[in-house]
mmCIF file of C-alpha atoms in Angstrom:
data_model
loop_
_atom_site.group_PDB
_atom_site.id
_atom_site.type_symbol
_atom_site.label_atom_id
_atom_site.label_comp_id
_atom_site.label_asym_id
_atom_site.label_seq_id
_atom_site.Cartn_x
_atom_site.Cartn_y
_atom_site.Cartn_z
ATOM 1 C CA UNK F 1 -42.376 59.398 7.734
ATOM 2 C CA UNK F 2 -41.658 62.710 9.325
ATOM 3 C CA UNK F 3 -38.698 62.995 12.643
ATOM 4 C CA UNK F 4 -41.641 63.627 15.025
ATOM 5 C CA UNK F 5 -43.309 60.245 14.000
ATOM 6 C CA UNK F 6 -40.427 58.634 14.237
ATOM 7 C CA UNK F 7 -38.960 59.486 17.002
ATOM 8 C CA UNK F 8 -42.332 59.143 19.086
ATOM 9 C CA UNK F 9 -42.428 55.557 17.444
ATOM 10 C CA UNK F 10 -39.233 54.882 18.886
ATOM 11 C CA UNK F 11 -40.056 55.911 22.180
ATOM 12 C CA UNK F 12 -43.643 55.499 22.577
ATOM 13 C CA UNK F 13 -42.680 51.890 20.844
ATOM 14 C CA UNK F 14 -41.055 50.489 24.529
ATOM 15 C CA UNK F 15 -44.273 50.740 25.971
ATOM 16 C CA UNK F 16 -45.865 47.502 27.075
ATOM 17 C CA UNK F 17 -42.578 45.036 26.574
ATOM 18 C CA UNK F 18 -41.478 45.343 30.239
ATOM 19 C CA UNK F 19 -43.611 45.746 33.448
ATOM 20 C CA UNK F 20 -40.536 47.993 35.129
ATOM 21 C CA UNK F 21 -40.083 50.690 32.545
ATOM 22 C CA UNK F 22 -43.685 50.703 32.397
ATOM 23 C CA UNK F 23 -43.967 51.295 35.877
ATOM 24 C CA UNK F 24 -40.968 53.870 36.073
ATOM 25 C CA UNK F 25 -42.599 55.591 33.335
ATOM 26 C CA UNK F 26 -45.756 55.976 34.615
ATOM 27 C CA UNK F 27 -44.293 56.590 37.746
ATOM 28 C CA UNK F 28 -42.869 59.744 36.532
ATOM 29 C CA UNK F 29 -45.469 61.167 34.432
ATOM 30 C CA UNK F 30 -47.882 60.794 37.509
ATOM 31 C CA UNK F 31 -45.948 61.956 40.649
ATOM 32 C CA UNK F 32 -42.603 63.768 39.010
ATOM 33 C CA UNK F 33 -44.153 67.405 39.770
ATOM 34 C CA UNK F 34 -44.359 66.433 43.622
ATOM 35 C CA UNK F 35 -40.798 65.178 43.598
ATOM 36 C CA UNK F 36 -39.667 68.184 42.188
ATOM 37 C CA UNK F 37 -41.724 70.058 44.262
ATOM 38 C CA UNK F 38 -40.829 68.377 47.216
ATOM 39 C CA UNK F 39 -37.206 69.618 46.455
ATOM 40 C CA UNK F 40 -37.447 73.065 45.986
ATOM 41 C CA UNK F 41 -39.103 72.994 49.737
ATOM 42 C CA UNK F 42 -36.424 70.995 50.710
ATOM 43 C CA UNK F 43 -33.940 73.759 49.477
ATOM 44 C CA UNK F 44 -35.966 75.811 51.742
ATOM 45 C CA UNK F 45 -35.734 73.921 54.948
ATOM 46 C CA UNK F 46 -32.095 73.694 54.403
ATOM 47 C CA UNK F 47 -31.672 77.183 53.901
ATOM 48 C CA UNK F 48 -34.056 79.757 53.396
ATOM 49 C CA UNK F 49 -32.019 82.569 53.890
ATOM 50 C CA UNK F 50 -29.977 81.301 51.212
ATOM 51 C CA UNK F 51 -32.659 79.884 48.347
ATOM 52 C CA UNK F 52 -35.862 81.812 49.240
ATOM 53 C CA UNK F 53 -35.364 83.884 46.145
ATOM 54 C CA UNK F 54 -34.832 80.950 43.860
ATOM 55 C CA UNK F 55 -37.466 79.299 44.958
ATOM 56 C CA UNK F 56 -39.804 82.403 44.537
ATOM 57 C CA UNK F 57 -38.793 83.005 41.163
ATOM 58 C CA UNK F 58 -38.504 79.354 39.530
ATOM 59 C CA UNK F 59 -42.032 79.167 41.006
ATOM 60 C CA UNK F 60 -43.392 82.503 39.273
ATOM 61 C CA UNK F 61 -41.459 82.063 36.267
ATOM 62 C CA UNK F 62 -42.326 78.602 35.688
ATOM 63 C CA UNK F 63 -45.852 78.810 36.180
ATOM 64 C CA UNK F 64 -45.932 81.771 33.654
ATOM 65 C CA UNK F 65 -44.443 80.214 31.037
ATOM 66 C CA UNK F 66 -46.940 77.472 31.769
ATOM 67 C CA UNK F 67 -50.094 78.743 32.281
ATOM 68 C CA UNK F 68 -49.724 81.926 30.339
ATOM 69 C CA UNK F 69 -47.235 81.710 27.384
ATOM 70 C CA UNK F 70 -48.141 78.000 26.791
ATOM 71 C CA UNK F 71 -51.737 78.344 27.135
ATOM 72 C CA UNK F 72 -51.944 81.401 24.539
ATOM 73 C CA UNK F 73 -49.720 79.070 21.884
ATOM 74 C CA UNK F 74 -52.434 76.344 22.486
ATOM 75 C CA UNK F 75 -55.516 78.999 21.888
ATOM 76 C CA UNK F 76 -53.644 80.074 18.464
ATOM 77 C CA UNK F 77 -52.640 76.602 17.284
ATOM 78 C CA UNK F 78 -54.495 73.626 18.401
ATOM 79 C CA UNK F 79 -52.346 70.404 17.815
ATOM 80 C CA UNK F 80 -53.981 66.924 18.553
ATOM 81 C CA UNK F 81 -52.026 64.282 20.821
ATOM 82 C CA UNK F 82 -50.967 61.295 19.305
ATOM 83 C CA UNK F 83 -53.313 58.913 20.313
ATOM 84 C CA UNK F 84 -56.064 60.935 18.535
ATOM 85 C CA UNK F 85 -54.592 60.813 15.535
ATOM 86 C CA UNK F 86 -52.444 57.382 15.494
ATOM 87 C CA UNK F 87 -52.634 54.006 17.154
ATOM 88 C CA UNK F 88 -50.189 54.200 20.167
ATOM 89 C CA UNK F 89 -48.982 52.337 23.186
ATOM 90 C CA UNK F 90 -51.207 54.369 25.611
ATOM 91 C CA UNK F 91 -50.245 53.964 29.422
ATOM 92 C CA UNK F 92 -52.357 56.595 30.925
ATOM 93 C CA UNK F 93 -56.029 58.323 30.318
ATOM 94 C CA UNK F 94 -55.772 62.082 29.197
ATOM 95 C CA UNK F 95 -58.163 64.832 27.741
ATOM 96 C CA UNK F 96 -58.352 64.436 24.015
ATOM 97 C CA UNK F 97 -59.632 68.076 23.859
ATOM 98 C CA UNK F 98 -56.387 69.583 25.283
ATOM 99 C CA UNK F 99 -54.021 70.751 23.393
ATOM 100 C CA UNK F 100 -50.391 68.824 22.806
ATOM 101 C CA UNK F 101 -48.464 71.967 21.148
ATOM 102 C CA UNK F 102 -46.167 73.116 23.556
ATOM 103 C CA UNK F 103 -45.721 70.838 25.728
ATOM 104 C CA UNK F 104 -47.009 72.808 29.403
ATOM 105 C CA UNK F 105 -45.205 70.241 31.817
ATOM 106 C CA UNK F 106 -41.737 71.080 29.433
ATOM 107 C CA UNK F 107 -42.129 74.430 29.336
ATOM 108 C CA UNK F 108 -42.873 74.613 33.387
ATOM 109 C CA UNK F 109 -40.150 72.381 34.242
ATOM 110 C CA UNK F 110 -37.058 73.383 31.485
ATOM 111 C CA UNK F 111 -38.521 77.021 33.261
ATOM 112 C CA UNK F 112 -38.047 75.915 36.637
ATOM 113 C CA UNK F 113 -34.863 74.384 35.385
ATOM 114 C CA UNK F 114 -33.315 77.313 34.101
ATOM 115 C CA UNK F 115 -34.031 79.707 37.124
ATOM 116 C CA UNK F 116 -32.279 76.530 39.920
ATOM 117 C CA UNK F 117 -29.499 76.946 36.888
ATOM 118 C CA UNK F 118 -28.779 80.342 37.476
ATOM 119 C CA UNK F 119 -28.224 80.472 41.161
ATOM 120 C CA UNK F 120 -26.727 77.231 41.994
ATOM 121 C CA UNK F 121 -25.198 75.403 38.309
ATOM 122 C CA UNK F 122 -24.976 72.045 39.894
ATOM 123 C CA UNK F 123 -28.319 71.760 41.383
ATOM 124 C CA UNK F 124 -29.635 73.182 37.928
ATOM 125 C CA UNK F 125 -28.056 70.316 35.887
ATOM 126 C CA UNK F 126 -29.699 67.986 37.868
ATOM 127 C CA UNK F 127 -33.323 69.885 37.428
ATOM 128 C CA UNK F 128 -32.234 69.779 33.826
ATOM 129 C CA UNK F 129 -31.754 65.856 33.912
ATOM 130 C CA UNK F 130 -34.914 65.483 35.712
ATOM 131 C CA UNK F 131 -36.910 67.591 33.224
ATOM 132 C CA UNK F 132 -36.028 65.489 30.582
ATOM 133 C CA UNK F 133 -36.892 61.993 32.042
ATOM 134 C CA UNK F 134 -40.042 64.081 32.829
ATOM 135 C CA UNK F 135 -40.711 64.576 29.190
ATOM 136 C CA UNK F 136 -39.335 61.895 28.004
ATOM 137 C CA UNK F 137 -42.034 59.851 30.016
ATOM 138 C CA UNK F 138 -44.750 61.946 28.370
ATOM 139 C CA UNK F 139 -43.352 60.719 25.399
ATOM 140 C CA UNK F 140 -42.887 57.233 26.499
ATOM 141 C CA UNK F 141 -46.996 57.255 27.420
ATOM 142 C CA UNK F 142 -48.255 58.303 24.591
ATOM 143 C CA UNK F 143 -49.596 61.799 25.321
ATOM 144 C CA UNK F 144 -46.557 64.238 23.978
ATOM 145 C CA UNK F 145 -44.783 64.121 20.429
ATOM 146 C CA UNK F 146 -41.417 64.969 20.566
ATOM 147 C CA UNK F 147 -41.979 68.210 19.119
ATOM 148 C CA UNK F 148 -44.063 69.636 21.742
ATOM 149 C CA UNK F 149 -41.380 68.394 24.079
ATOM 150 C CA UNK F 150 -38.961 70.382 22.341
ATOM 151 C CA UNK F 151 -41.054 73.803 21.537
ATOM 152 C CA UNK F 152 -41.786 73.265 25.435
ATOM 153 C CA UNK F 153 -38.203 72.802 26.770
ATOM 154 C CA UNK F 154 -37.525 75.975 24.313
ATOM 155 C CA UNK F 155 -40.046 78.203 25.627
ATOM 156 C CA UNK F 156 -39.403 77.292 29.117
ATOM 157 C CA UNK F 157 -35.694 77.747 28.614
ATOM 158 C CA UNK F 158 -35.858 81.067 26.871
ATOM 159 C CA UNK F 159 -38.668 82.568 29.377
ATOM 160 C CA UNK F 160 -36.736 81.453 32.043
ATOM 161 C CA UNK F 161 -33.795 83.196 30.954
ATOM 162 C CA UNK F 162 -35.209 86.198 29.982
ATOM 163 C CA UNK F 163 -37.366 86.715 32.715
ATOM 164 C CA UNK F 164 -34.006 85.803 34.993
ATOM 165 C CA UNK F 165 -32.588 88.901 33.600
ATOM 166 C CA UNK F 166 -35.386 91.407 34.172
ATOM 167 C CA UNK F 167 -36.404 90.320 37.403
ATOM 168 C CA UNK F 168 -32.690 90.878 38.788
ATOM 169 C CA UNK F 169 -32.044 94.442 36.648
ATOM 170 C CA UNK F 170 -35.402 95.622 37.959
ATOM 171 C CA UNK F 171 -34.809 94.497 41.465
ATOM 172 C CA UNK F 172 -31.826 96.003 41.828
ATOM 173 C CA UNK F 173 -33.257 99.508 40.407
ATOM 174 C CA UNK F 174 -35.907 99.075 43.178
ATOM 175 C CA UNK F 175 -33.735 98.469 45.309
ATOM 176 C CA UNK F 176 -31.460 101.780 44.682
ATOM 177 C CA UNK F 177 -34.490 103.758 44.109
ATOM 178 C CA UNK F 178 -36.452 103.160 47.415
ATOM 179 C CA UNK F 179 -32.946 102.839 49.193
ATOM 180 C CA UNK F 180 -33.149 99.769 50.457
ATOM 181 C CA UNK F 181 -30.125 97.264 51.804
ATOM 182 C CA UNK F 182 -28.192 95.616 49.153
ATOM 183 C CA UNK F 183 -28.275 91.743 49.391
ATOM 184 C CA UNK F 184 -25.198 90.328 50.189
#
């Protein structure tokens, strides 16, 4: 039995044995992007001055790992979900056409993640935390192998990193270049 298998048994395997993590599970898979959401705006209303830029970027970055990066690994490799292929504890309906390989909602939030990390470390261990019970649920569903998760969390990680750096060298060249104020 390969890892992925059995790790997905393990945690796809609590499904169904209590009504509460059942519940907290699908809780999370269903409404965690609105929570997390939800925060990011909240940064906002508390201080925009302040988090405006984080916001801006953990939103582009994120959503181009997503819907870009992830989506062109999916067109070159199609992996099925685990339901196709095995009989699992399924605690949700999803699209049997898309694919599982990389996970999109790991690579937008371990994105997201990593761009809260670098301007404020606390609140980005927190987004990190979150990510993973995020995942973790997908696992916990049925609709993610722990792989995906992983490749996912990866890509989002490294994107979000690298696209940290260039966004703040090239801003800074724009910013000397056109002569504008330097941020405080």
């Amino acid at each position: 039995m390969s890892i992925d298998l059995y790790l997905f048994n393990l945690i796809n395997g609590l499904a169904f044995k209590w009504y509460w993590l059942d519940f907290i599970g699908f809780f999370i898979v269903k409404y965690s992007e609105y929570i997390l959401a939800a925060v990011l705006v909240l940064f906002l209303v508390i201080n925009f001055k302040k988090y405006w830029k984080m916001a801006l970027e953990a939103v582009i970055v994120a959503a181009f790992t997503r819907f870009i990066l992830a989506e062109i690994i999916r067109w070159m490799w199609f992996r099925p979900r685990p339901f196709i292929t095995n009989n699992v504890n399924l605690l949700i309906d999803y699209d049997a056409k898309e694919a599982s390989f990389p996970s999109g909602h790991a690579s937008f939030y371990f994105a997201l993640s990593a761009i809260v990390y670098f301007y404020n470390k606390k609140i980005g261990i927190i987004f990190y935390i979150a990510s993973l019970l995020v995942v973790l649920a997908r696992v916990f569903v049925g609709i993610h192998w722990p792989s995906d998760i992983l490749a996912g969390a990866i890509l989002g990680i490294l994107t979000g990193y690298i696209l940290n750096i260039l966004i703040r060298k090239n801003a800074y060249k724009i910013i000397k270049r056109y002569n504008f104020p330097r941020p405080n």
